[in-house]
Tab-separated table of C-alpha atoms in Angstrom:
chain	number	residue	atom	x	y	z
E	999	UNK	CA	-56.844	-62.422	-23.128
E	1000	UNK	CA	-53.558	-64.350	-23.578
E	1001	UNK	CA	-50.184	-62.772	-23.122
E	1002	UNK	CA	-48.162	-63.602	-26.249
E	1003	UNK	CA	-44.899	-61.994	-25.327
E	1004	UNK	CA	-43.258	-58.535	-24.866
E	1005	UNK	CA	-42.308	-55.979	-27.510
E	1006	UNK	CA	-38.720	-54.957	-26.823
E	1007	UNK	CA	-38.446	-51.221	-26.144
E	1008	UNK	CA	-34.925	-50.998	-24.764
E	1009	UNK	CA	-32.709	-48.382	-26.516
E	1010	UNK	CA	-29.665	-49.498	-28.470
E	1011	UNK	CA	-26.302	-48.281	-27.317
E	1012	UNK	CA	-25.487	-46.725	-30.679
E	1013	UNK	CA	-28.766	-44.806	-30.711
E	1014	UNK	CA	-28.137	-43.576	-27.151
E	1015	UNK	CA	-24.551	-42.457	-27.924
E	1016	UNK	CA	-25.651	-40.650	-31.142
E	1017	UNK	CA	-28.481	-38.883	-29.451
E	1018	UNK	CA	-26.583	-37.553	-26.427
E	1019	UNK	CA	-23.640	-36.305	-28.495
E	1020	UNK	CA	-25.500	-34.942	-31.503
E	1021	UNK	CA	-26.440	-31.374	-30.397
E	1022	UNK	CA	-23.560	-30.400	-28.171
E	1023	UNK	CA	-20.451	-28.482	-29.196
E	1024	UNK	CA	-16.956	-29.842	-28.456
E	1025	UNK	CA	-16.280	-26.829	-26.259
E	1026	UNK	CA	-19.341	-27.537	-24.164
E	1027	UNK	CA	-18.299	-31.239	-23.761
E	1028	UNK	CA	-15.019	-30.060	-22.352
E	1029	UNK	CA	-16.816	-27.711	-20.070
E	1030	UNK	CA	-18.930	-30.622	-18.780
E	1031	UNK	CA	-15.719	-32.313	-17.639
E	1032	UNK	CA	-14.398	-29.107	-16.058
E	1033	UNK	CA	-17.767	-28.782	-14.279
E	1034	UNK	CA	-17.177	-32.140	-12.528
E	1035	UNK	CA	-13.736	-31.072	-11.388
E	1036	UNK	CA	-15.082	-27.728	-10.035
E	1037	UNK	CA	-17.996	-29.516	-8.262
E	1038	UNK	CA	-15.351	-31.683	-6.535
E	1039	UNK	CA	-13.383	-28.602	-5.405
E	1040	UNK	CA	-16.413	-26.813	-3.955
E	1041	UNK	CA	-17.489	-30.092	-2.300
E	1042	UNK	CA	-14.140	-30.258	-0.520
E	1043	UNK	CA	-14.743	-26.678	0.586
E	1044	UNK	CA	-17.994	-27.674	2.208
E	1045	UNK	CA	-20.464	-26.693	-0.594
E	1046	UNK	CA	-22.041	-23.318	-0.460
E	1047	UNK	CA	-23.873	-20.760	-2.613
E	1048	UNK	CA	-21.621	-19.614	-5.369
E	1049	UNK	CA	-22.381	-15.887	-5.696
E	1050	UNK	CA	-20.591	-12.608	-5.814
E	1051	UNK	CA	-20.058	-12.252	-2.110
E	1052	UNK	CA	-18.237	-15.375	-0.973
E	1053	UNK	CA	-15.301	-15.706	1.390
E	1054	UNK	CA	-13.957	-18.554	-0.626
E	1055	UNK	CA	-10.418	-19.673	-1.515
E	1056	UNK	CA	-9.975	-22.183	-4.314
E	1057	UNK	CA	-6.345	-21.391	-4.916
E	1058	UNK	CA	-5.172	-24.879	-4.021
E	1059	UNK	CA	-7.236	-26.517	-6.799
E	1060	UNK	CA	-6.002	-26.865	-10.390
E	1061	UNK	CA	-7.489	-28.348	-13.553
E	1062	UNK	CA	-5.157	-29.087	-16.468
E	1063	UNK	CA	-6.535	-29.564	-19.952
E	1064	UNK	CA	-4.565	-30.835	-22.946
E	1065	UNK	CA	-6.173	-30.765	-26.265
E	1066	UNK	CA	-4.248	-31.453	-29.482
E	1067	UNK	CA	-4.880	-33.374	-32.676
E	1068	UNK	CA	-3.373	-36.568	-31.053
E	1069	UNK	CA	-5.168	-36.755	-27.729
E	1070	UNK	CA	-7.204	-35.006	-25.087
E	1071	UNK	CA	-6.922	-35.141	-21.310
E	1072	UNK	CA	-8.233	-33.346	-18.294
E	1073	UNK	CA	-6.796	-33.840	-14.821
E	1074	UNK	CA	-7.421	-32.228	-11.511
E	1075	UNK	CA	-6.596	-32.364	-7.800
E	1076	UNK	CA	-10.204	-31.674	-6.798
E	1077	UNK	CA	-10.862	-34.792	-4.606
E	1078	UNK	CA	-11.596	-37.496	-7.105
E	1079	UNK	CA	-14.573	-39.770	-7.251
E	1080	UNK	CA	-14.857	-42.670	-4.819
E	1081	UNK	CA	-15.356	-46.319	-5.879
E	1082	UNK	CA	-18.898	-46.062	-4.545
E	1083	UNK	CA	-19.561	-42.948	-6.713
E	1084	UNK	CA	-18.234	-44.842	-9.763
E	1085	UNK	CA	-20.356	-47.954	-9.031
E	1086	UNK	CA	-23.577	-46.169	-8.255
E	1087	UNK	CA	-23.562	-42.785	-10.015
E	1088	UNK	CA	-20.772	-41.481	-12.127
E	1089	UNK	CA	-21.098	-43.953	-15.004
E	1090	UNK	CA	-24.879	-44.229	-14.964
E	1091	UNK	CA	-26.661	-42.806	-18.037
E	1092	UNK	CA	-28.920	-40.244	-16.326
E	1093	UNK	CA	-29.213	-39.414	-12.692
E	1094	UNK	CA	-31.082	-41.991	-10.631
E	1095	UNK	CA	-34.131	-40.649	-8.822
E	1096	UNK	CA	-32.663	-41.968	-5.583
E	1097	UNK	CA	-29.348	-40.169	-6.113
E	1098	UNK	CA	-28.373	-37.590	-3.501
E	1099	UNK	CA	-28.115	-34.064	-4.846
E	1100	UNK	CA	-24.577	-32.660	-4.518
E	1101	UNK	CA	-24.397	-29.403	-2.658
E	1102	UNK	CA	-24.512	-26.465	-5.061
E	1103	UNK	CA	-23.154	-28.499	-8.017
E	1104	UNK	CA	-23.823	-27.676	-11.650
E	1105	UNK	CA	-24.656	-31.271	-12.710
E	1106	UNK	CA	-28.337	-31.968	-13.155
E	1107	UNK	CA	-28.938	-34.791	-15.562
E	1108	UNK	CA	-26.062	-37.157	-14.950
E	1109	UNK	CA	-24.838	-37.429	-18.533
E	1110	UNK	CA	-22.072	-34.846	-18.804
E	1111	UNK	CA	-18.966	-37.033	-18.495
E	1112	UNK	CA	-20.314	-39.884	-20.670
E	1113	UNK	CA	-21.545	-37.453	-23.344
E	1114	UNK	CA	-18.177	-35.737	-23.358
E	1115	UNK	CA	-15.916	-38.743	-23.706
E	1116	UNK	CA	-18.136	-40.364	-26.411
E	1117	UNK	CA	-18.080	-37.090	-28.333
E	1118	UNK	CA	-14.315	-36.740	-28.060
E	1119	UNK	CA	-12.874	-40.124	-29.052
E	1120	UNK	CA	-12.946	-43.907	-29.080
E	1121	UNK	CA	-10.462	-45.022	-26.388
E	1122	UNK	CA	-10.999	-43.567	-22.999
E	1123	UNK	CA	-9.246	-44.167	-19.714
E	1124	UNK	CA	-10.578	-42.683	-16.519
E	1125	UNK	CA	-8.487	-42.885	-13.360
E	1126	UNK	CA	-9.603	-41.593	-9.955
E	1127	UNK	CA	-7.597	-41.221	-6.745
E	1128	UNK	CA	-9.556	-40.443	-3.640
E	1129	UNK	CA	-8.966	-40.281	0.102
E	1130	UNK	CA	-9.969	-43.598	1.555
E	1131	UNK	CA	-9.736	-42.835	5.266
E	1132	UNK	CA	-6.150	-41.713	5.887
E	1133	UNK	CA	-4.795	-43.368	2.746
E	1134	UNK	CA	-5.264	-42.816	-0.970
E	1135	UNK	CA	-7.048	-45.426	-3.140
E	1136	UNK	CA	-7.500	-45.498	-6.861
E	1137	UNK	CA	-9.392	-47.181	-9.679
E	1138	UNK	CA	-9.431	-47.007	-13.430
E	1139	UNK	CA	-12.124	-47.564	-16.035
E	1140	UNK	CA	-11.106	-48.224	-19.650
E	1141	UNK	CA	-13.602	-47.811	-22.450
E	1142	UNK	CA	-13.126	-49.002	-26.033
E	1143	UNK	CA	-16.161	-47.368	-27.612
E	1144	UNK	CA	-16.232	-49.552	-30.736
E	1145	UNK	CA	-15.933	-52.742	-28.671
E	1146	UNK	CA	-18.593	-51.504	-26.226
E	1147	UNK	CA	-20.984	-50.705	-29.124
E	1148	UNK	CA	-20.347	-54.030	-30.859
E	1149	UNK	CA	-23.305	-56.484	-31.301
E	1150	UNK	CA	-21.585	-58.981	-29.055
E	1151	UNK	CA	-21.806	-56.498	-26.176
E	1152	UNK	CA	-25.278	-55.225	-26.982
E	1153	UNK	CA	-26.730	-56.254	-23.628
E	1154	UNK	CA	-23.734	-55.190	-21.481
E	1155	UNK	CA	-24.011	-51.535	-20.489
E	1156	UNK	CA	-21.726	-51.635	-17.474
E	1157	UNK	CA	-18.059	-50.669	-17.483
E	1158	UNK	CA	-15.551	-52.879	-15.541
E	1159	UNK	CA	-13.666	-51.061	-12.733
E	1160	UNK	CA	-10.107	-52.123	-11.983
E	1161	UNK	CA	-7.740	-51.208	-9.161
E	1162	UNK	CA	-5.000	-48.747	-9.957
E	1163	UNK	CA	-2.013	-47.132	-8.373
E	1164	UNK	CA	-2.982	-43.942	-6.558
E	1165	UNK	CA	-1.740	-40.600	-7.888
E	1166	UNK	CA	0.104	-38.060	-5.744
E	1167	UNK	CA	-3.138	-36.159	-5.026
E	1168	UNK	CA	-6.784	-37.001	-4.894
E	1169	UNK	CA	-8.289	-36.224	-8.211
E	1170	UNK	CA	-9.538	-37.486	-11.576
E	1171	UNK	CA	-7.585	-37.977	-14.790
E	1172	UNK	CA	-9.431	-38.578	-18.053
E	1173	UNK	CA	-7.427	-39.548	-21.052
E	1174	UNK	CA	-9.034	-39.782	-24.537
E	1175	UNK	CA	-7.048	-41.297	-27.375
E	1176	UNK	CA	-8.041	-42.151	-30.982
E	1177	UNK	CA	-9.986	-38.931	-31.314
E	1178	UNK	CA	-12.922	-38.799	-33.636
E	1179	UNK	CA	-11.974	-37.132	-36.958
E	1180	UNK	CA	-14.063	-34.084	-36.169
E	1181	UNK	CA	-12.399	-33.702	-32.799
E	1182	UNK	CA	-8.850	-34.108	-34.139
E	1183	UNK	CA	-9.583	-31.527	-36.864
E	1184	UNK	CA	-10.914	-29.012	-34.380
E	1185	UNK	CA	-8.047	-29.517	-31.963
E	1186	UNK	CA	-5.512	-28.975	-34.714
E	1187	UNK	CA	-6.784	-25.436	-35.259
E	1188	UNK	CA	-5.232	-22.523	-33.220
E	1189	UNK	CA	-8.615	-20.819	-33.527
E	1190	UNK	CA	-10.304	-23.676	-31.525
E	1191	UNK	CA	-7.803	-23.231	-28.709
E	1192	UNK	CA	-8.277	-19.449	-28.681
E	1193	UNK	CA	-12.011	-19.807	-28.630
E	1194	UNK	CA	-11.863	-22.475	-25.843
E	1195	UNK	CA	-9.637	-20.274	-23.742
E	1196	UNK	CA	-12.016	-17.322	-24.199
E	1197	UNK	CA	-14.991	-19.497	-23.138
E	1198	UNK	CA	-13.165	-20.893	-20.123
E	1199	UNK	CA	-12.206	-17.385	-19.005
E	1200	UNK	CA	-15.747	-16.172	-19.385
E	1201	UNK	CA	-17.822	-19.068	-18.132
E	1202	UNK	CA	-15.757	-19.781	-15.102
E	1203	UNK	CA	-15.000	-16.210	-14.223
E	1204	UNK	CA	-16.523	-16.584	-10.721
E	1205	UNK	CA	-14.471	-19.692	-9.854
E	1206	UNK	CA	-11.282	-18.148	-11.299
E	1207	UNK	CA	-11.990	-15.031	-9.205
E	1208	UNK	CA	-11.986	-17.233	-6.112
E	1209	UNK	CA	-8.518	-18.586	-6.971
E	1210	UNK	CA	-9.187	-21.732	-9.081
E	1211	UNK	CA	-6.472	-22.407	-11.652
E	1212	UNK	CA	-7.283	-23.786	-15.117
E	1213	UNK	CA	-4.377	-24.581	-17.367
E	1214	UNK	CA	-5.029	-25.086	-21.050
E	1215	UNK	CA	-2.178	-26.622	-23.149
E	1216	UNK	CA	0.356	-25.473	-20.569
E	1217	UNK	CA	-0.873	-21.879	-20.196
E	1218	UNK	CA	-3.057	-20.480	-17.408
E	1219	UNK	CA	-6.475	-19.189	-18.193
E	1220	UNK	CA	-7.089	-15.650	-16.859
E	1221	UNK	CA	-10.659	-15.017	-15.757
E	1222	UNK	CA	-12.664	-12.247	-17.366
E	1223	UNK	CA	-12.599	-9.256	-15.094
E	1224	UNK	CA	-16.180	-7.772	-15.254
E	1225	UNK	CA	-16.363	-4.108	-14.314
E	1226	UNK	CA	-19.153	-1.535	-14.460
E	1227	UNK	CA	-18.595	2.176	-14.563
E	1228	UNK	CA	-19.630	4.219	-11.541
E	1229	UNK	CA	-19.895	7.849	-10.467
E	1230	UNK	CA	-22.370	9.936	-8.486
E	1231	UNK	CA	-24.526	10.103	-11.596
E	1232	UNK	CA	-23.994	6.466	-12.833
E	1233	UNK	CA	-24.828	3.824	-10.207
E	1234	UNK	CA	-25.161	0.133	-11.015
E	1235	UNK	CA	-27.926	-2.047	-9.643
E	1236	UNK	CA	-27.000	-4.844	-7.186
E	1237	UNK	CA	-29.966	-6.698	-5.686
E	1238	UNK	CA	-30.403	-10.117	-4.091
E	1239	UNK	CA	-33.415	-12.117	-2.860
E	1240	UNK	CA	-34.445	-15.715	-2.178
E	1241	UNK	CA	-36.913	-17.459	-4.499
E	1242	UNK	CA	-38.819	-20.502	-3.181
E	1243	UNK	CA	-38.927	-22.174	-6.662
E	1244	UNK	CA	-42.662	-22.577	-6.406
E	1245	UNK	CA	-42.351	-24.372	-3.089
E	1246	UNK	CA	-39.696	-26.903	-4.223
E	1247	UNK	CA	-36.684	-25.322	-2.440
E	1248	UNK	CA	-34.702	-22.108	-2.197
E	1249	UNK	CA	-32.818	-20.500	-5.082
E	1250	UNK	CA	-30.702	-17.478	-4.218
E	1251	UNK	CA	-30.871	-14.796	-6.904
E	1252	UNK	CA	-28.499	-11.882	-7.369
E	1253	UNK	CA	-28.751	-9.285	-10.119
E	1254	UNK	CA	-26.037	-6.771	-11.025
E	1255	UNK	CA	-26.498	-4.423	-14.004
E	1256	UNK	CA	-25.210	-1.075	-15.250
E	1257	UNK	CA	-22.982	0.691	-17.728
E	1258	UNK	CA	-19.845	-1.256	-18.666
E	1259	UNK	CA	-18.954	1.344	-21.395
E	1260	UNK	CA	-20.567	4.480	-22.818
E	1261	UNK	CA	-23.070	3.833	-25.598
E	1262	UNK	CA	-21.807	4.201	-29.191
E	1263	UNK	CA	-22.168	7.479	-30.971
E	1264	UNK	CA	-22.936	5.744	-34.199
E	1265	UNK	CA	-26.246	4.379	-35.293
E	1266	UNK	CA	-24.614	2.160	-37.834
E	1267	UNK	CA	-26.059	-1.259	-37.030
E	1268	UNK	CA	-23.115	-3.352	-38.169
E	1269	UNK	CA	-20.587	-1.260	-36.265
E	1270	UNK	CA	-22.711	-0.926	-33.150
E	1271	UNK	CA	-23.738	-4.605	-32.881
E	1272	UNK	CA	-20.260	-5.991	-33.319
E	1273	UNK	CA	-19.403	-6.285	-29.634
E	1274	UNK	CA	-20.510	-9.588	-28.026
E	1275	UNK	CA	-19.618	-8.504	-24.501
E	1276	UNK	CA	-22.773	-6.569	-23.977
E	1277	UNK	CA	-26.228	-7.902	-22.940
E	1278	UNK	CA	-27.424	-10.218	-20.165
E	1279	UNK	CA	-25.536	-13.056	-18.582
E	1280	UNK	CA	-27.077	-15.889	-16.571
E	1281	UNK	CA	-24.952	-17.785	-14.066
E	1282	UNK	CA	-26.051	-20.979	-12.406
E	1283	UNK	CA	-24.101	-22.315	-9.379
E	1284	UNK	CA	-21.058	-20.342	-10.561
E	1285	UNK	CA	-21.212	-21.318	-14.283
E	1286	UNK	CA	-22.095	-18.796	-17.014
E	1287	UNK	CA	-24.802	-20.541	-19.026
E	1288	UNK	CA	-25.991	-17.525	-21.057
E	1289	UNK	CA	-23.483	-14.954	-22.264
E	1290	UNK	CA	-24.047	-11.442	-23.643
E	1291	UNK	CA	-27.605	-12.311	-24.636
E	1292	UNK	CA	-29.427	-9.899	-26.888
E	1293	UNK	CA	-32.405	-12.192	-27.740
E	1294	UNK	CA	-35.838	-13.069	-26.341
E	1295	UNK	CA	-34.113	-15.521	-23.901
E	1296	UNK	CA	-33.000	-12.525	-21.908
E	1297	UNK	CA	-36.326	-10.747	-22.582
E	1298	UNK	CA	-35.316	-8.441	-25.460
E	1299	UNK	CA	-38.116	-8.111	-27.951
E	1300	UNK	CA	-40.745	-9.609	-25.594
E	1301	UNK	CA	-43.656	-7.714	-24.049
E	1302	UNK	CA	-42.487	-4.459	-22.465
E	1303	UNK	CA	-38.966	-4.745	-23.821
E	1304	UNK	CA	-37.627	-3.338	-27.079
E	1305	UNK	CA	-35.596	-5.482	-29.502
E	1306	UNK	CA	-31.907	-5.236	-28.891
E	1307	UNK	CA	-30.283	-2.497	-30.957
E	1308	UNK	CA	-26.629	-1.510	-31.310
E	1309	UNK	CA	-27.605	1.716	-29.569
E	1310	UNK	CA	-27.810	-0.293	-26.331
E	1311	UNK	CA	-24.158	-1.484	-26.486
E	1312	UNK	CA	-22.342	-0.680	-23.238
E	1313	UNK	CA	-24.951	-2.343	-20.991
E	1314	UNK	CA	-24.062	-5.467	-18.999
E	1315	UNK	CA	-26.352	-7.343	-16.655
E	1316	UNK	CA	-25.735	-10.567	-14.679
E	1317	UNK	CA	-28.388	-12.632	-13.007
E	1318	UNK	CA	-26.724	-15.204	-10.646
E	1319	UNK	CA	-28.692	-18.187	-9.440
E	1320	UNK	CA	-27.428	-20.595	-6.776
E	1321	UNK	CA	-29.169	-23.490	-5.081
E	1322	UNK	CA	-28.189	-26.592	-3.152
E	1323	UNK	CA	-30.360	-28.491	-5.627
E	1324	UNK	CA	-29.132	-27.932	-9.205
E	1325	UNK	CA	-32.435	-29.260	-10.532
E	1326	UNK	CA	-34.077	-25.952	-9.368
E	1327	UNK	CA	-31.775	-23.814	-11.522
E	1328	UNK	CA	-33.067	-22.465	-14.825
E	1329	UNK	CA	-30.488	-23.997	-17.157
E	1330	UNK	CA	-30.849	-26.183	-20.251
E	1331	UNK	CA	-29.378	-29.634	-20.672
E	1332	UNK	CA	-26.363	-28.270	-22.662
E	1333	UNK	CA	-25.817	-25.544	-20.030
E	1334	UNK	CA	-25.639	-23.087	-22.867
E	1335	UNK	CA	-28.871	-21.087	-22.227
E	1336	UNK	CA	-31.691	-20.621	-19.784
E	1337	UNK	CA	-35.005	-22.376	-19.401
E	1338	UNK	CA	-37.317	-19.471	-20.058
E	1339	UNK	CA	-40.312	-21.432	-18.726
E	1340	UNK	CA	-38.754	-21.614	-15.295
E	1341	UNK	CA	-40.714	-19.706	-12.654
E	1342	UNK	CA	-37.459	-18.745	-10.993
E	1343	UNK	CA	-36.167	-17.206	-14.182
E	1344	UNK	CA	-39.514	-15.492	-15.076
E	1345	UNK	CA	-39.605	-13.827	-11.716
E	1346	UNK	CA	-36.042	-12.631	-12.130
E	1347	UNK	CA	-36.878	-11.265	-15.584
E	1348	UNK	CA	-39.211	-8.670	-13.962
E	1349	UNK	CA	-36.214	-7.067	-12.269
E	1350	UNK	CA	-33.984	-7.586	-15.356
E	1351	UNK	CA	-36.615	-5.705	-17.384
E	1352	UNK	CA	-36.449	-2.664	-15.121
E	1353	UNK	CA	-32.634	-2.413	-15.448
E	1354	UNK	CA	-32.805	-2.851	-19.239
E	1355	UNK	CA	-35.542	-0.209	-19.582
E	1356	UNK	CA	-33.508	2.369	-17.622
E	1357	UNK	CA	-30.564	1.756	-19.933
E	1358	UNK	CA	-32.606	1.947	-23.145
E	1359	UNK	CA	-34.262	5.144	-21.914
E	1360	UNK	CA	-30.897	6.714	-21.134
E	1361	UNK	CA	-29.513	5.889	-24.558
E	1362	UNK	CA	-32.598	7.548	-26.143
E	1363	UNK	CA	-32.314	10.671	-24.027
E	1364	UNK	CA	-28.527	10.802	-24.652
E	1365	UNK	CA	-29.102	11.554	-28.334
E	1366	UNK	CA	-30.607	14.931	-27.372
E	1367	UNK	CA	-27.605	15.979	-25.145
E	1368	UNK	CA	-24.734	13.961	-26.420
E	1369	UNK	CA	-21.947	16.370	-25.502
E	1370	UNK	CA	-23.319	16.799	-21.967
E	1371	UNK	CA	-23.638	13.022	-21.658
E	1372	UNK	CA	-20.093	12.398	-22.836
E	1373	UNK	CA	-18.712	14.690	-20.150
E	1374	UNK	CA	-20.695	12.784	-17.504
E	1375	UNK	CA	-19.641	9.369	-18.890
E	1376	UNK	CA	-15.981	10.432	-18.939
E	1377	UNK	CA	-16.187	11.145	-15.201
E	1378	UNK	CA	-17.028	7.509	-14.367
E	1379	UNK	CA	-14.578	4.983	-13.042
E	1380	UNK	CA	-14.626	1.167	-13.543
E	1381	UNK	CA	-15.553	-0.896	-10.468
E	1382	UNK	CA	-15.488	-4.641	-10.182
E	1383	UNK	CA	-18.891	-6.348	-9.899
E	1384	UNK	CA	-17.767	-7.851	-6.576
E	1385	UNK	CA	-17.299	-4.331	-5.116
E	1386	UNK	CA	-20.564	-2.758	-6.239
E	1387	UNK	CA	-22.690	-1.848	-3.222
E	1388	UNK	CA	-26.250	-3.014	-2.804
E	1389	UNK	CA	-28.753	-0.897	-4.691
E	1390	UNK	CA	-32.281	-1.770	-5.750
E	1391	UNK	CA	-32.132	-0.092	-9.131
E	1392	UNK	CA	-29.844	1.326	-11.848
E	1393	UNK	CA	-29.371	5.092	-11.472
E	1394	UNK	CA	-28.486	7.029	-14.668
E	1395	UNK	CA	-28.564	10.785	-15.616
E	1396	UNK	CA	-31.652	12.109	-17.219
E	1397	UNK	CA	-31.602	14.714	-20.058
E	1398	UNK	CA	-34.313	16.922	-21.351
E	1399	UNK	CA	-34.597	17.374	-25.085
E	1400	UNK	CA	-33.420	20.794	-26.190
E	1401	UNK	CA	-36.000	22.359	-28.617
E	1402	UNK	CA	-34.565	22.870	-32.011
E	1403	UNK	CA	-35.389	25.965	-34.085
E	1404	UNK	CA	-37.132	24.881	-37.279
E	1405	UNK	CA	-34.751	25.079	-40.215
E	1406	UNK	CA	-34.823	24.709	-43.990
E	1407	UNK	CA	-32.440	23.836	-46.766
E	1408	UNK	CA	-31.469	26.145	-49.626
E	1409	UNK	CA	-30.293	24.248	-52.694
E	1410	UNK	CA	-29.257	25.727	-56.038
E	1411	UNK	CA	-26.780	25.048	-58.870
E	1412	UNK	CA	-24.412	27.555	-60.438
E	1413	UNK	CA	-21.440	27.436	-62.915
E	1414	UNK	CA	-18.276	26.443	-61.158
E	1415	UNK	CA	-16.324	29.453	-62.523
E	1416	UNK	CA	-18.776	31.851	-60.804
E	1417	UNK	CA	-18.652	29.885	-57.520
E	1418	UNK	CA	-14.848	29.869	-57.539
E	1419	UNK	CA	-14.725	33.569	-58.351
E	1420	UNK	CA	-17.044	34.336	-55.380
E	1421	UNK	CA	-14.836	32.016	-53.155
E	1422	UNK	CA	-11.763	34.007	-54.145
E	1423	UNK	CA	-13.609	37.246	-53.405
E	1424	UNK	CA	-14.692	35.924	-50.030
E	1425	UNK	CA	-11.034	35.172	-49.127
E	1426	UNK	CA	-10.060	31.651	-50.357
E	1427	UNK	CA	-10.225	29.961	-53.680
E	1428	UNK	CA	-10.198	26.610	-51.853
E	1429	UNK	CA	-13.373	27.367	-49.916
E	1430	UNK	CA	-15.982	24.563	-50.176
E	1431	UNK	CA	-19.214	25.132	-52.134
E	1432	UNK	CA	-21.109	24.803	-48.869
E	1433	UNK	CA	-18.975	27.524	-47.223
E	1434	UNK	CA	-19.462	29.784	-50.202
E	1435	UNK	CA	-23.157	29.322	-49.929
E	1436	UNK	CA	-23.276	30.017	-46.164
E	1437	UNK	CA	-21.059	33.134	-46.404
E	1438	UNK	CA	-22.949	34.593	-49.322
E	1439	UNK	CA	-26.226	34.050	-47.368
E	1440	UNK	CA	-24.803	35.741	-44.308
E	1441	UNK	CA	-23.653	38.772	-46.390
E	1442	UNK	CA	-27.058	39.071	-48.038
E	1443	UNK	CA	-28.834	38.609	-44.669
E	1444	UNK	CA	-26.742	41.364	-43.083
E	1445	UNK	CA	-27.448	43.781	-46.031
E	1446	UNK	CA	-31.198	43.198	-46.253
E	1447	UNK	CA	-32.237	42.104	-42.699
E	1448	UNK	CA	-29.554	43.240	-40.340
E	1449	UNK	CA	-29.210	41.960	-36.811
E	1450	UNK	CA	-31.692	39.374	-35.457
């Protein structure tokens, strides 16, 4: 057999760029860049599990985001990337098998920064200042996307790195100019900024709780304060355990669940399902990757769980995963949902199911004793998720159904004049037809039957 040659199987740059940017939202691209900054801050703090019970202080770290129809930038004082990081890791498409895992970072696949800047625009400048011994050093990388994708550069995947003047603090600055038309249109909308601010507040609520500052277009982002309502009768679950990730390493799992608000009184589906706060949240190394989930991803509608219904509004559950090795965390590539096939996640779902079932059972029982339940619910007080004591299970009141006496309906039609005449005789011409019917029944019952 004679070797005739080799069939070229290398990907083209344009295919690669289209593929990695196709299925990710602009908001999630920005969050990828924020993730890198936050990883830097936690790394400077020594790296540690990012859960609900940390003695951490991130108040000296700040991330500034500017997003308008003319440009985008994100800058931080979170340590920066070193020249070695840039040469060997940061600009590589995909994480090398030999790469060291950062302690408790959220980056898994090594594509976040590249995917983000390619999605955002065509002219990118990345500057990093880092502590090089006792002094600060800096470099910059400039990327002209159209030039980089041109046929003349087809074989050149690397990005030149140039020296730069160090900034005042160690950190990274990413500037994107010549935004794509889609990005510019989105950034020009006030709705986009409001939505991005809401997502930042929700998805980084743990980091913001520990003092991190995120500034979007000059205004600080306030983290979402998650509270569950507590009393002697209403007690939230707070459990924690280590999972060995099927022998590959340890993942610390924390679960908090309980009543964030009383269930709705209405059974109107549209009204009851209109609140996106409720449901299950999954947090991986500090980042919310699944928010207010009411689908099979959280378990709803799967074996042993009912489908989500508006009746269950008021319930919030959080499952918090943290690991030194981000590859063990049950998150998807876009960090916007969970990997339901993960053994770590499936084992957590068993505990999530019990918390959900207690809540669904409570909302069913509540229908039989709504007034009694409302009095008990009104006696609860909000408590931050960070202050909830350890408890293995959710505790909720139980109500027994009150037997109802069988009843019937009397329905008949009479001339209006006769009904109004009887209403007047009964005391009010404005009496409703229903009241006239009830009063005339009571009079007749007293005359012919007497007391019960």
